[in-house]
Amino acid sequence: MREYILKRILLLIPTIFGIMCINFAIIQLSPGGPVELMIAKYSTLSTQESFQNNDQYRGKQGLSEDLIKEIEQLYGFDKPILERFFIMIKNYISFDFGESFYRKSKVIDIIKEKLPVSISLGIFSTLLIYLISIPLGIRKAVKNGSKFDMLSSAFIILAYSIPAFLLAILFIILFCGGNYLDIFPLKGIVSDDFHSLTLGGKILDYLWHITLPVFCITIGGFATLTLLVKNSFLDEINKQYVLIAKTKGLSENGILYGHIFRNAMLIVIASFPSAFLAMFFTGSLMIEIIFSLDGLGLLGYESIVNRDYPIVFASLYIFTLLGLIMGIISDLTYALIDPRIDFEKR
């Protein structure tokens, strides 16, 4: 197993290098970079100033070549594209992501500032999804074809068909001081007087703010996992070793949790890293916008729109690195749960 882990770790280097090459090429070659945006801004200001001249209208004034060169140097575009790429890779090895083009702050500090929101939404929604989906999926598999199975399937299909952002708008109208009740806060992750509260008050205030956003994400995310758990258990229930266990007189719970559970949960465990990363980084963009939560999802979207390349590349780099590491962790979890799996032999 050690050799397999070492090979996977060594493969991280060419994999992340190739991904960064592709991302760099796509973003750099797309029209409307930060230099073009700044030139357009200066050109607009120049036109407005010409209209404000009461003596004589001079028309639109073009920008001088020296000013354009200063703008290119400000954003690092005075160097060739390959040189810019290798400088970026060299800095990223030491996790030096530079400064944002528009926020005038270090990228790593900006990401740290947005992390509490994404951590809250990602961790709590993922835990709730798994805590609901696994018991519900097992129950549906055991009661397959029963009234409970059909009613729960109808609810799951209904929950899956409602977009999370639509549910968020509905909750705001109903519970956030809209036309009905004023129970939950409309924006933010903590109250303005959060630092003056006691420890218990801080915990309650924190949970009070994230309840509706987490619930919206959970409702839309547990349906797929529930059906995955159900189908996985149904597939195992019909196998030969289960029939043999029944003939030996083992109880239903003993067979279910002593034999079926370990085999059926392998595919569920394998999906956990990707599900967690999706929730953590990209699964809550619309929820963050609707509930005015300033997290990584909103940060990434605004950075792409504004062509803030340092934040865009830093987010892609961190996301890619964590995704590859989570893949290794998923394989290790496979082997720990089922000792029969040996990746080195394969």
C-alpha positions in Angstrom: 0.0 0.0 0.0 2.9 2.4 0.7 4.2 2.0 -2.9 0.7 2.8 -4.2 0.4 5.9 -2.1 3.8 7.1 -3.1 3.0 6.6 -6.8 -0.3 8.6 -6.4 1.6 11.4 -4.6 4.2 11.6 -7.4 1.4 11.6 -10.0 0.1 14.8 -8.3 2.9 16.9 -9.8 2.3 16.2 -13.5 -1.5 16.1 -13.0 -1.8 19.5 -11.4 0.8 21.0 -13.8 -1.3 19.8 -16.8 -4.5 21.2 -15.3 -2.9 24.5 -14.5 -1.6 24.7 -18.1 -5.1 24.1 -19.5 -6.7 26.6 -17.2 -4.0 29.2 -17.8 -4.4 28.9 -21.6 -8.2 29.1 -21.5 -8.3 32.2 -19.2 -5.4 34.0 -20.8 -6.7 33.6 -24.4 -10.2 34.6 -23.5 -11.1 38.2 -24.6 -11.5 41.1 -22.1 -8.6 40.7 -19.7 -7.8 43.2 -16.8 -5.7 45.4 -19.1 -8.6 45.8 -21.6 -11.0 46.5 -18.7 -8.7 49.2 -17.3 -8.1 50.8 -20.7 -11.9 50.9 -21.3 -12.4 52.5 -17.9 -9.8 55.2 -18.6 -11.2 55.8 -22.1 -14.7 56.3 -20.6 -13.3 58.8 -18.1 -11.5 60.6 -20.8 -14.7 60.9 -22.9 -16.6 62.2 -19.9 -14.0 64.9 -19.2 -14.1 66.1 -22.8 -17.9 66.6 -22.4 -17.3 68.6 -19.2 -15.1 71.1 -21.0 -17.2 74.3 -21.4 -14.8 76.1 -23.7 -14.7 73.6 -26.6 -15.6 70.0 -27.3 -12.4 68.1 -28.2 -13.9 64.6 -28.8 -12.8 61.4 -27.3 -9.1 61.4 -26.3 -7.1 58.3 -26.9 -4.8 56.9 -24.2 -1.1 57.4 -24.6 1.2 54.5 -25.3 3.1 55.2 -22.0 -0.1 54.9 -20.0 -1.0 51.6 -21.7 2.5 50.3 -20.9 2.1 51.3 -17.3 -1.2 49.5 -17.1 0.3 46.3 -18.6 3.2 46.5 -16.2 0.8 47.0 -13.3 -0.9 43.7 -14.0 2.3 41.9 -15.1 1.3 41.7 -18.8 4.5 43.4 -20.0 6.2 39.9 -19.9 5.7 37.1 -22.5 2.9 34.6 -21.8 5.3 31.7 -21.1 7.4 33.7 -18.6 4.2 34.7 -16.8 3.1 31.1 -16.6 6.4 29.8 -15.1 6.6 32.7 -12.7 3.1 31.7 -11.5 4.0 28.0 -11.1 7.2 28.9 -9.2 5.2 31.1 -6.8 2.4 28.6 -6.4 4.8 25.9 -5.3 5.4 28.0 -2.1 1.7 29.0 -2.0 2.5 32.6 -2.9 -0.6 33.7 -4.8 0.3 37.3 -5.1 -2.2 40.2 -4.7 -5.6 40.7 -6.2 -5.8 43.1 -9.1 -8.9 44.9 -7.8 -9.1 44.3 -4.0 -5.6 45.5 -3.2 -4.9 42.7 -0.8 -3.1 39.4 -0.7 -5.1 36.6 -2.3 -4.4 34.2 0.5 -5.8 36.7 3.0 -8.9 37.2 0.9 -9.5 33.5 0.7 -9.1 33.1 4.5 -11.6 35.9 5.0 -14.2 34.1 2.9 -13.5 30.6 4.3 -15.9 30.8 7.4 -19.0 31.0 5.1 -17.9 28.2 2.8 -16.9 26.0 5.7 -20.2 26.5 7.4 -22.3 25.8 4.3 -20.1 22.9 3.1 -19.6 21.0 6.3 -23.0 21.3 7.9 -24.9 20.6 4.6 -22.7 17.6 3.8 -23.1 16.1 7.3 -26.9 16.6 7.2 -27.1 15.1 3.7 -25.2 11.9 4.8 -27.0 11.7 8.2 -30.4 11.8 6.4 -29.6 9.9 3.2 -27.9 6.8 4.7 -30.6 5.8 7.2 -33.4 6.7 4.8 -31.7 4.8 1.9 -31.3 1.7 4.1 -34.9 1.9 5.3 -36.1 2.2 1.7 -34.1 -0.8 0.7 -35.4 -3.0 3.5 -39.0 -1.8 2.8 -38.7 -1.9 -0.9 -42.1 -1.7 -2.7 -43.9 -0.8 0.6 -46.1 2.3 1.2 -43.2 3.9 3.0 -40.9 3.4 0.0 -43.4 4.9 -2.4 -44.3 7.9 -0.2 -40.6 8.7 0.6 -39.8 8.4 -3.2 -42.5 10.9 -4.0 -41.0 13.3 -1.4 -37.5 12.8 -2.7 -38.5 13.4 -6.3 -40.4 16.6 -5.2 -37.3 17.8 -3.2 -35.0 17.1 -6.1 -37.1 18.9 -8.7 -37.2 22.2 -6.7 -34.1 24.3 -7.3 -32.3 25.4 -4.2 -32.4 29.1 -5.1 -36.2 28.9 -5.6 -36.5 27.3 -2.2 -34.3 30.0 -0.7 -36.5 32.8 -2.1 -39.6 31.0 -0.7 -38.0 30.8 2.8 -37.1 34.4 2.7 -40.7 35.4 2.0 -42.1 33.1 4.6 -39.5 33.3 7.5 -37.3 36.4 7.0 -39.6 39.3 7.5 -41.3 39.1 4.1 -45.1 38.9 4.0 -45.4 36.4 6.8 -43.0 35.6 9.7 -39.8 37.3 10.8 -38.0 34.4 12.5 -34.6 34.1 10.7 -32.1 36.8 9.7 -32.0 37.9 6.1 -28.3 38.2 5.5 -24.8 37.5 7.0 -23.4 34.6 8.9 -23.4 36.4 12.4 -25.1 39.3 14.0 -23.5 42.8 14.3 -23.1 42.3 18.1 -21.6 38.8 17.7 -18.3 39.7 19.5 -20.2 41.0 22.6 -22.2 37.7 23.1 -21.3 34.9 25.4 -20.0 31.6 24.1 -23.4 30.0 24.1 -24.9 33.1 22.6 -22.3 33.0 19.8 -23.1 29.4 19.0 -26.8 30.0 18.9 -26.4 33.2 16.8 -24.1 31.3 14.4 -26.6 28.4 14.0 -29.5 30.9 13.7 -27.9 32.5 10.7 -26.9 29.4 8.8 -30.1 27.4 9.4 -32.0 28.4 6.2 -29.0 28.4 3.8 -27.9 24.9 5.0 -31.5 23.6 4.8 -31.9 24.8 1.2 -28.7 23.1 0.1 -29.5 19.9 2.0 -33.0 19.5 0.5 -31.6 19.6 -3.0 -28.6 17.4 -2.3 -29.9 14.4 -0.3 -32.1 12.9 -3.0 -29.3 11.5 -5.2 -27.4 10.0 -2.3 -30.6 8.4 -0.8 -31.3 6.6 -4.0 -27.7 5.6 -4.3 -27.7 4.0 -0.9 -31.0 2.2 -1.5 -29.9 0.7 -4.9 -26.5 -0.3 -3.4 -28.2 -2.1 -0.5 -30.8 -3.7 -2.8 -28.0 -5.0 -5.0 -26.2 -6.6 -2.0 -29.4 -8.0 -0.5 -30.0 -10.3 -3.5 -26.5 -11.8 -3.5 -25.7 -15.4 -2.6 -23.8 -14.7 0.7 -27.0 -13.0 2.1 -29.1 -16.1 1.4 -26.4 -18.3 3.0 -26.4 -16.1 6.1 -30.2 -16.4 6.3 -30.1 -20.2 6.2 -27.6 -20.1 9.1 -30.3 -18.4 11.2 -28.7 -15.0 11.6 -31.1 -12.2 12.5 -32.1 -9.6 9.9 -30.2 -6.8 11.7 -27.2 -9.0 12.0 -27.2 -9.7 8.3 -27.9 -6.1 7.4 -25.3 -4.4 9.5 -22.8 -7.3 9.9 -22.5 -8.4 6.3 -24.4 -6.1 3.8 -23.5 -2.7 5.3 -19.7 -2.9 4.7 -20.1 -4.0 1.0 -23.0 -1.6 0.2 -21.3 1.4 1.8 -18.2 1.2 -0.4 -19.7 3.2 -3.3 -21.2 5.8 -0.8 -17.8 6.3 0.8 -16.2 6.7 -2.6 -18.5 9.6 -3.5 -17.9 11.5 -0.2 -14.7 13.4 -1.2 -16.2 14.8 -4.4 -19.5 15.6 -2.7 -17.7 17.4 0.1 -15.6 19.5 -2.3 -18.6 20.3 -4.5 -20.5 21.6 -1.4 -17.4 23.4 -0.1 -16.4 25.3 -3.2 -19.1 25.5 -5.8 -22.4 24.1 -4.5 -23.7 27.3 -2.8 -23.1 30.2 -5.2 -26.8 31.1 -5.6 -27.4 30.5 -1.9 -24.6 32.9 -1.1 -26.0 35.6 -3.4 -29.6 35.2 -2.1 -28.7 35.2 1.6 -26.0 37.8 1.1 -23.2 35.4 2.3 -19.8 36.5 1.2 -18.1 33.1 0.6 -15.7 31.4 -1.8 -18.5 30.7 -4.4 -19.4 34.4 -4.7 -15.7 35.3 -4.6 -14.9 33.0 -7.5 -17.8 34.2 -9.6 -16.9 37.9 -9.1 -13.2 37.2 -9.9 -14.0 35.5 -13.2 -16.3 38.4 -14.2 -13.7 41.0 -13.3 -10.8 38.9 -14.7 -9.1 39.0 -11.4 -6.6 36.3 -12.4 -4.6 35.9 -9.1 -7.8 34.9 -7.3 -9.1 32.8 -10.2 -5.8 30.8 -10.5 -5.4 30.5 -6.7 -8.9 29.1 -6.4 -8.4 26.6 -9.2 -5.0 25.6 -7.8 -6.4 25.0 -4.3 -9.5 23.2 -5.6 -7.5 20.9 -7.9 -4.9 20.1 -5.2 -7.6 19.3 -2.6 -9.5 17.2 -5.2 -6.4 15.1 -6.0 -5.6 14.6 -2.3 -9.3 13.7 -1.6 -9.0 11.0 -4.3 -6.1 9.4 -2.4 -7.9 9.6 0.9 -10.9 7.9 -0.8 -8.8 5.0 -1.9 -7.3 4.6 1.6 -10.8 4.6 3.1 -11.7 1.9 0.6 -8.9 -0.3 1.8 -9.6 0.3 5.5 -13.2 -0.6 5.2 -12.7 -3.7 3.0 -9.3 -5.4 3.5 -9.9 -7.5 0.4 -9.2 -4.4 -1.8 -5.5 -4.2 -2.6 -4.5 -1.4 -5.1 -0.9 -2.5 -5.3 -1.9 -5.9 -6.8 -4.2 -4.2 -9.3 
